[in-house]
Amino acid sequence: MKAWMEIRIVPMAFAHLDQVVEIDNRSFSIPWSRKMFFDELMNEHARYFVSIADEKTPVGYIGMHVVFDEAYLTNIAVSPDHRRLGIGKKLLSRILETCREMDVTSVTLEVRVSNEVAISLYRSFGFRPVGKRINYYRNPTEDAYIMLLDISDTDSKRFGKLRN
């Protein structure tokens, strides 16, 4: 990615599905199908965002489910060609801002125990490990950390406004 590319975070739309599926296929050993993402966009409890490069191309996405005051981060991925440029941080910032707007009090997620880059990103936002799911992932089989973020007034002051 060129340094002058502008990255915007916008709500995911049906028009983004082909690019999101491509990112997912390049990012995960067991990717989601187009129908799974389509169904998520129809789910009233789901919120999904994409990162757009140069006003046109999705290069990353993030999604969550919200039930009452709790959120569950379903997935986050950035195209391999655009990693380590802060896009994941922008996506996570946007989804956490949405959580605060919706009065969510906690966010959970699972992450491969070997995914040090993602774990470091989550920790930088205040997530902490609270448990482990044994053999949670396949291809390869691996445990997952369960991570939790308590969103409170203290967290809001620490993060400030998270808009990109």
mmCIF file of C-alpha atoms in Angstrom:
data_model
loop_
_atom_site.group_PDB
_atom_site.id
_atom_site.type_symbol
_atom_site.label_atom_id
_atom_site.label_comp_id
_atom_site.label_asym_id
_atom_site.label_seq_id
_atom_site.Cartn_x
_atom_site.Cartn_y
_atom_site.Cartn_z
ATOM 1 C CA MET A 1 0.000 0.000 0.000
ATOM 2 C CA LYS A 2 1.254 3.450 -0.841
ATOM 3 C CA ALA A 3 1.769 5.879 2.031
ATOM 4 C CA TRP A 4 -0.665 8.389 0.537
ATOM 5 C CA MET A 5 -3.623 5.990 0.369
ATOM 6 C CA GLU A 6 -6.524 7.143 2.475
ATOM 7 C CA ILE A 7 -8.197 4.469 4.594
ATOM 8 C CA ARG A 8 -11.810 5.016 5.642
ATOM 9 C CA ILE A 9 -13.925 2.760 7.856
ATOM 10 C CA VAL A 10 -17.528 2.415 6.656
ATOM 11 C CA PRO A 11 -20.427 0.065 7.373
ATOM 12 C CA MET A 12 -20.184 -3.130 5.324
ATOM 13 C CA ALA A 13 -22.655 -3.270 2.429
ATOM 14 C CA PHE A 14 -23.762 -6.059 0.106
ATOM 15 C CA ALA A 15 -21.566 -4.529 -2.606
ATOM 16 C CA HIS A 16 -18.494 -5.322 -0.472
ATOM 17 C CA LEU A 17 -19.194 -9.047 -0.132
ATOM 18 C CA ASP A 18 -16.984 -10.340 -2.962
ATOM 19 C CA GLN A 19 -13.938 -8.451 -1.676
ATOM 20 C CA VAL A 20 -14.660 -9.435 1.954
ATOM 21 C CA VAL A 21 -14.897 -13.106 0.980
ATOM 22 C CA GLU A 22 -11.584 -12.792 -0.856
ATOM 23 C CA ILE A 23 -9.932 -11.247 2.224
ATOM 24 C CA ASP A 24 -11.392 -13.998 4.396
ATOM 25 C CA ASN A 25 -10.175 -16.730 2.010
ATOM 26 C CA ARG A 26 -6.650 -15.274 2.107
ATOM 27 C CA SER A 27 -6.691 -14.892 5.899
ATOM 28 C CA PHE A 28 -8.186 -18.034 7.430
ATOM 29 C CA SER A 29 -7.766 -21.782 7.035
ATOM 30 C CA ILE A 30 -11.548 -22.224 7.348
ATOM 31 C CA PRO A 31 -13.008 -19.097 5.741
ATOM 32 C CA TRP A 32 -16.624 -18.020 5.820
ATOM 33 C CA SER A 33 -18.795 -18.381 2.721
ATOM 34 C CA ARG A 34 -20.401 -15.477 0.891
ATOM 35 C CA LYS A 35 -23.776 -16.650 2.231
ATOM 36 C CA MET A 36 -22.487 -16.471 5.815
ATOM 37 C CA PHE A 37 -21.473 -12.830 5.339
ATOM 38 C CA PHE A 38 -24.749 -12.113 3.516
ATOM 39 C CA ASP A 39 -26.668 -13.577 6.463
ATOM 40 C CA GLU A 40 -24.632 -11.452 8.880
ATOM 41 C CA LEU A 41 -25.656 -8.300 7.014
ATOM 42 C CA MET A 42 -29.280 -9.378 7.454
ATOM 43 C CA ASN A 43 -28.805 -10.096 11.200
ATOM 44 C CA GLU A 44 -30.238 -7.301 13.347
ATOM 45 C CA HIS A 45 -27.751 -8.134 16.113
ATOM 46 C CA ALA A 46 -24.686 -7.896 13.851
ATOM 47 C CA ARG A 47 -22.569 -4.869 13.007
ATOM 48 C CA TYR A 48 -19.891 -5.098 10.303
ATOM 49 C CA PHE A 49 -17.452 -2.532 8.943
ATOM 50 C CA VAL A 50 -14.921 -2.507 6.122
ATOM 51 C CA SER A 51 -11.771 -0.497 5.633
ATOM 52 C CA ILE A 52 -11.776 1.168 2.232
ATOM 53 C CA ALA A 53 -8.558 2.141 0.455
ATOM 54 C CA ASP A 54 -8.606 5.004 -2.039
ATOM 55 C CA GLU A 55 -12.389 5.391 -1.943
ATOM 56 C CA LYS A 56 -13.121 2.028 -3.569
ATOM 57 C CA THR A 57 -11.469 -1.186 -2.428
ATOM 58 C CA PRO A 58 -12.170 -2.994 0.851
ATOM 59 C CA VAL A 59 -8.847 -4.104 2.347
ATOM 60 C CA GLY A 60 -10.141 -5.289 5.725
ATOM 61 C CA TYR A 61 -13.267 -5.959 7.728
ATOM 62 C CA ILE A 62 -14.501 -6.492 11.270
ATOM 63 C CA GLY A 63 -17.756 -7.758 12.711
ATOM 64 C CA MET A 64 -19.564 -8.300 15.968
ATOM 65 C CA HIS A 65 -22.830 -9.437 17.468
ATOM 66 C CA VAL A 66 -24.517 -7.331 20.129
ATOM 67 C CA VAL A 67 -27.081 -8.780 22.510
ATOM 68 C CA PHE A 68 -28.346 -6.467 25.232
ATOM 69 C CA ASP A 69 -25.200 -4.842 26.675
ATOM 70 C CA GLU A 70 -22.675 -7.470 25.566
ATOM 71 C CA ALA A 71 -20.775 -7.759 22.299
ATOM 72 C CA TYR A 72 -18.916 -10.654 20.749
ATOM 73 C CA LEU A 73 -16.269 -9.916 18.133
ATOM 74 C CA THR A 74 -16.941 -12.491 15.406
ATOM 75 C CA ASN A 75 -14.000 -11.793 13.121
ATOM 76 C CA ILE A 76 -11.443 -9.302 11.924
ATOM 77 C CA ALA A 77 -9.163 -9.613 8.926
ATOM 78 C CA VAL A 78 -6.942 -7.405 6.810
ATOM 79 C CA SER A 79 -5.787 -8.342 3.329
ATOM 80 C CA PRO A 80 -2.262 -9.817 3.521
ATOM 81 C CA ASP A 81 -1.077 -7.041 1.151
ATOM 82 C CA HIS A 82 -2.208 -4.368 3.619
ATOM 83 C CA ARG A 83 -1.151 -5.753 6.992
ATOM 84 C CA ARG A 84 1.002 -3.941 9.553
ATOM 85 C CA LEU A 85 -0.245 -0.546 8.404
ATOM 86 C CA GLY A 86 -2.599 0.179 11.306
ATOM 87 C CA ILE A 87 -5.758 -0.913 9.490
ATOM 88 C CA GLY A 88 -6.647 -3.542 12.101
ATOM 89 C CA LYS A 89 -6.281 -0.893 14.807
ATOM 90 C CA LYS A 90 -8.620 1.456 12.903
ATOM 91 C CA LEU A 91 -11.187 -1.318 12.466
ATOM 92 C CA LEU A 92 -11.051 -2.275 16.140
ATOM 93 C CA SER A 93 -11.299 1.392 17.165
ATOM 94 C CA ARG A 94 -14.419 1.830 15.040
ATOM 95 C CA ILE A 95 -16.154 -1.242 16.415
ATOM 96 C CA LEU A 96 -15.377 -0.244 20.006
ATOM 97 C CA GLU A 97 -16.753 3.232 19.324
ATOM 98 C CA THR A 98 -19.927 1.551 18.061
ATOM 99 C CA CYS A 99 -20.036 -0.497 21.267
ATOM 100 C CA ARG A 100 -19.937 2.665 23.368
ATOM 101 C CA GLU A 101 -22.640 4.273 21.203
ATOM 102 C CA MET A 102 -24.816 1.193 21.845
ATOM 103 C CA ASP A 103 -24.106 1.201 25.617
ATOM 104 C CA VAL A 104 -22.266 -2.126 25.428
ATOM 105 C CA THR A 105 -20.483 -2.865 28.708
ATOM 106 C CA SER A 106 -18.255 -5.778 27.656
ATOM 107 C CA VAL A 107 -16.727 -7.277 24.531
ATOM 108 C CA THR A 108 -15.394 -10.823 24.182
ATOM 109 C CA LEU A 109 -13.473 -12.600 21.457
ATOM 110 C CA GLU A 110 -11.405 -15.700 20.773
ATOM 111 C CA VAL A 111 -7.914 -15.641 19.302
ATOM 112 C CA ARG A 112 -5.426 -18.383 18.447
ATOM 113 C CA VAL A 113 -2.892 -18.713 21.265
ATOM 114 C CA SER A 114 -0.105 -18.452 18.657
ATOM 115 C CA ASN A 115 -1.419 -15.223 17.089
ATOM 116 C CA GLU A 116 0.912 -12.864 18.932
ATOM 117 C CA VAL A 117 0.229 -9.931 16.599
ATOM 118 C CA ALA A 118 -3.532 -10.053 17.240
ATOM 119 C CA ILE A 119 -3.093 -10.659 20.974
ATOM 120 C CA SER A 120 -0.820 -7.614 21.172
ATOM 121 C CA LEU A 121 -3.395 -5.502 19.315
ATOM 122 C CA TYR A 122 -6.210 -6.617 21.610
ATOM 123 C CA ARG A 123 -4.107 -6.006 24.736
ATOM 124 C CA SER A 124 -3.301 -2.480 23.510
ATOM 125 C CA PHE A 125 -7.051 -1.767 23.680
ATOM 126 C CA GLY A 126 -7.399 -3.226 27.169
ATOM 127 C CA PHE A 127 -8.576 -6.754 26.374
ATOM 128 C CA ARG A 128 -7.328 -9.340 28.836
ATOM 129 C CA PRO A 129 -7.315 -13.134 28.714
ATOM 130 C CA VAL A 130 -10.032 -14.653 30.900
ATOM 131 C CA GLY A 131 -10.002 -18.269 29.743
ATOM 132 C CA LYS A 132 -8.982 -20.773 27.137
ATOM 133 C CA ARG A 133 -10.935 -22.946 24.706
ATOM 134 C CA ILE A 134 -9.084 -26.217 24.145
ATOM 135 C CA ASN A 135 -8.775 -27.319 20.489
ATOM 136 C CA TYR A 136 -11.074 -24.477 19.410
ATOM 137 C CA TYR A 137 -9.468 -23.950 15.984
ATOM 138 C CA ARG A 138 -8.946 -26.429 13.137
ATOM 139 C CA ASN A 139 -6.404 -26.550 10.312
ATOM 140 C CA PRO A 140 -4.274 -26.589 12.391
ATOM 141 C CA THR A 141 -5.892 -27.620 15.652
ATOM 142 C CA GLU A 142 -5.077 -25.042 18.282
ATOM 143 C CA ASP A 143 -6.366 -23.606 21.539
ATOM 144 C CA ALA A 144 -7.947 -20.165 21.720
ATOM 145 C CA TYR A 145 -7.659 -17.523 24.383
ATOM 146 C CA ILE A 146 -10.952 -15.972 25.409
ATOM 147 C CA MET A 147 -10.304 -12.263 25.827
ATOM 148 C CA LEU A 148 -12.550 -9.706 27.501
ATOM 149 C CA LEU A 149 -12.768 -5.937 27.462
ATOM 150 C CA ASP A 150 -14.819 -4.218 30.151
ATOM 151 C CA ILE A 151 -16.033 -0.935 28.711
ATOM 152 C CA SER A 152 -16.457 1.628 31.466
ATOM 153 C CA ASP A 153 -16.020 5.341 32.046
ATOM 154 C CA THR A 154 -12.392 4.630 32.861
ATOM 155 C CA ASP A 155 -11.916 2.873 29.516
ATOM 156 C CA SER A 156 -13.598 5.720 27.635
ATOM 157 C CA LYS A 157 -11.266 8.260 29.242
ATOM 158 C CA ARG A 158 -8.237 6.098 28.501
ATOM 159 C CA PHE A 159 -9.123 5.585 24.821
ATOM 160 C CA GLY A 160 -10.655 8.981 24.177
ATOM 161 C CA LYS A 161 -12.534 9.357 20.919
ATOM 162 C CA LEU A 162 -11.665 6.418 18.704
ATOM 163 C CA ARG A 163 -12.965 7.629 15.354
ATOM 164 C CA ASN A 164 -10.375 7.087 12.579
#
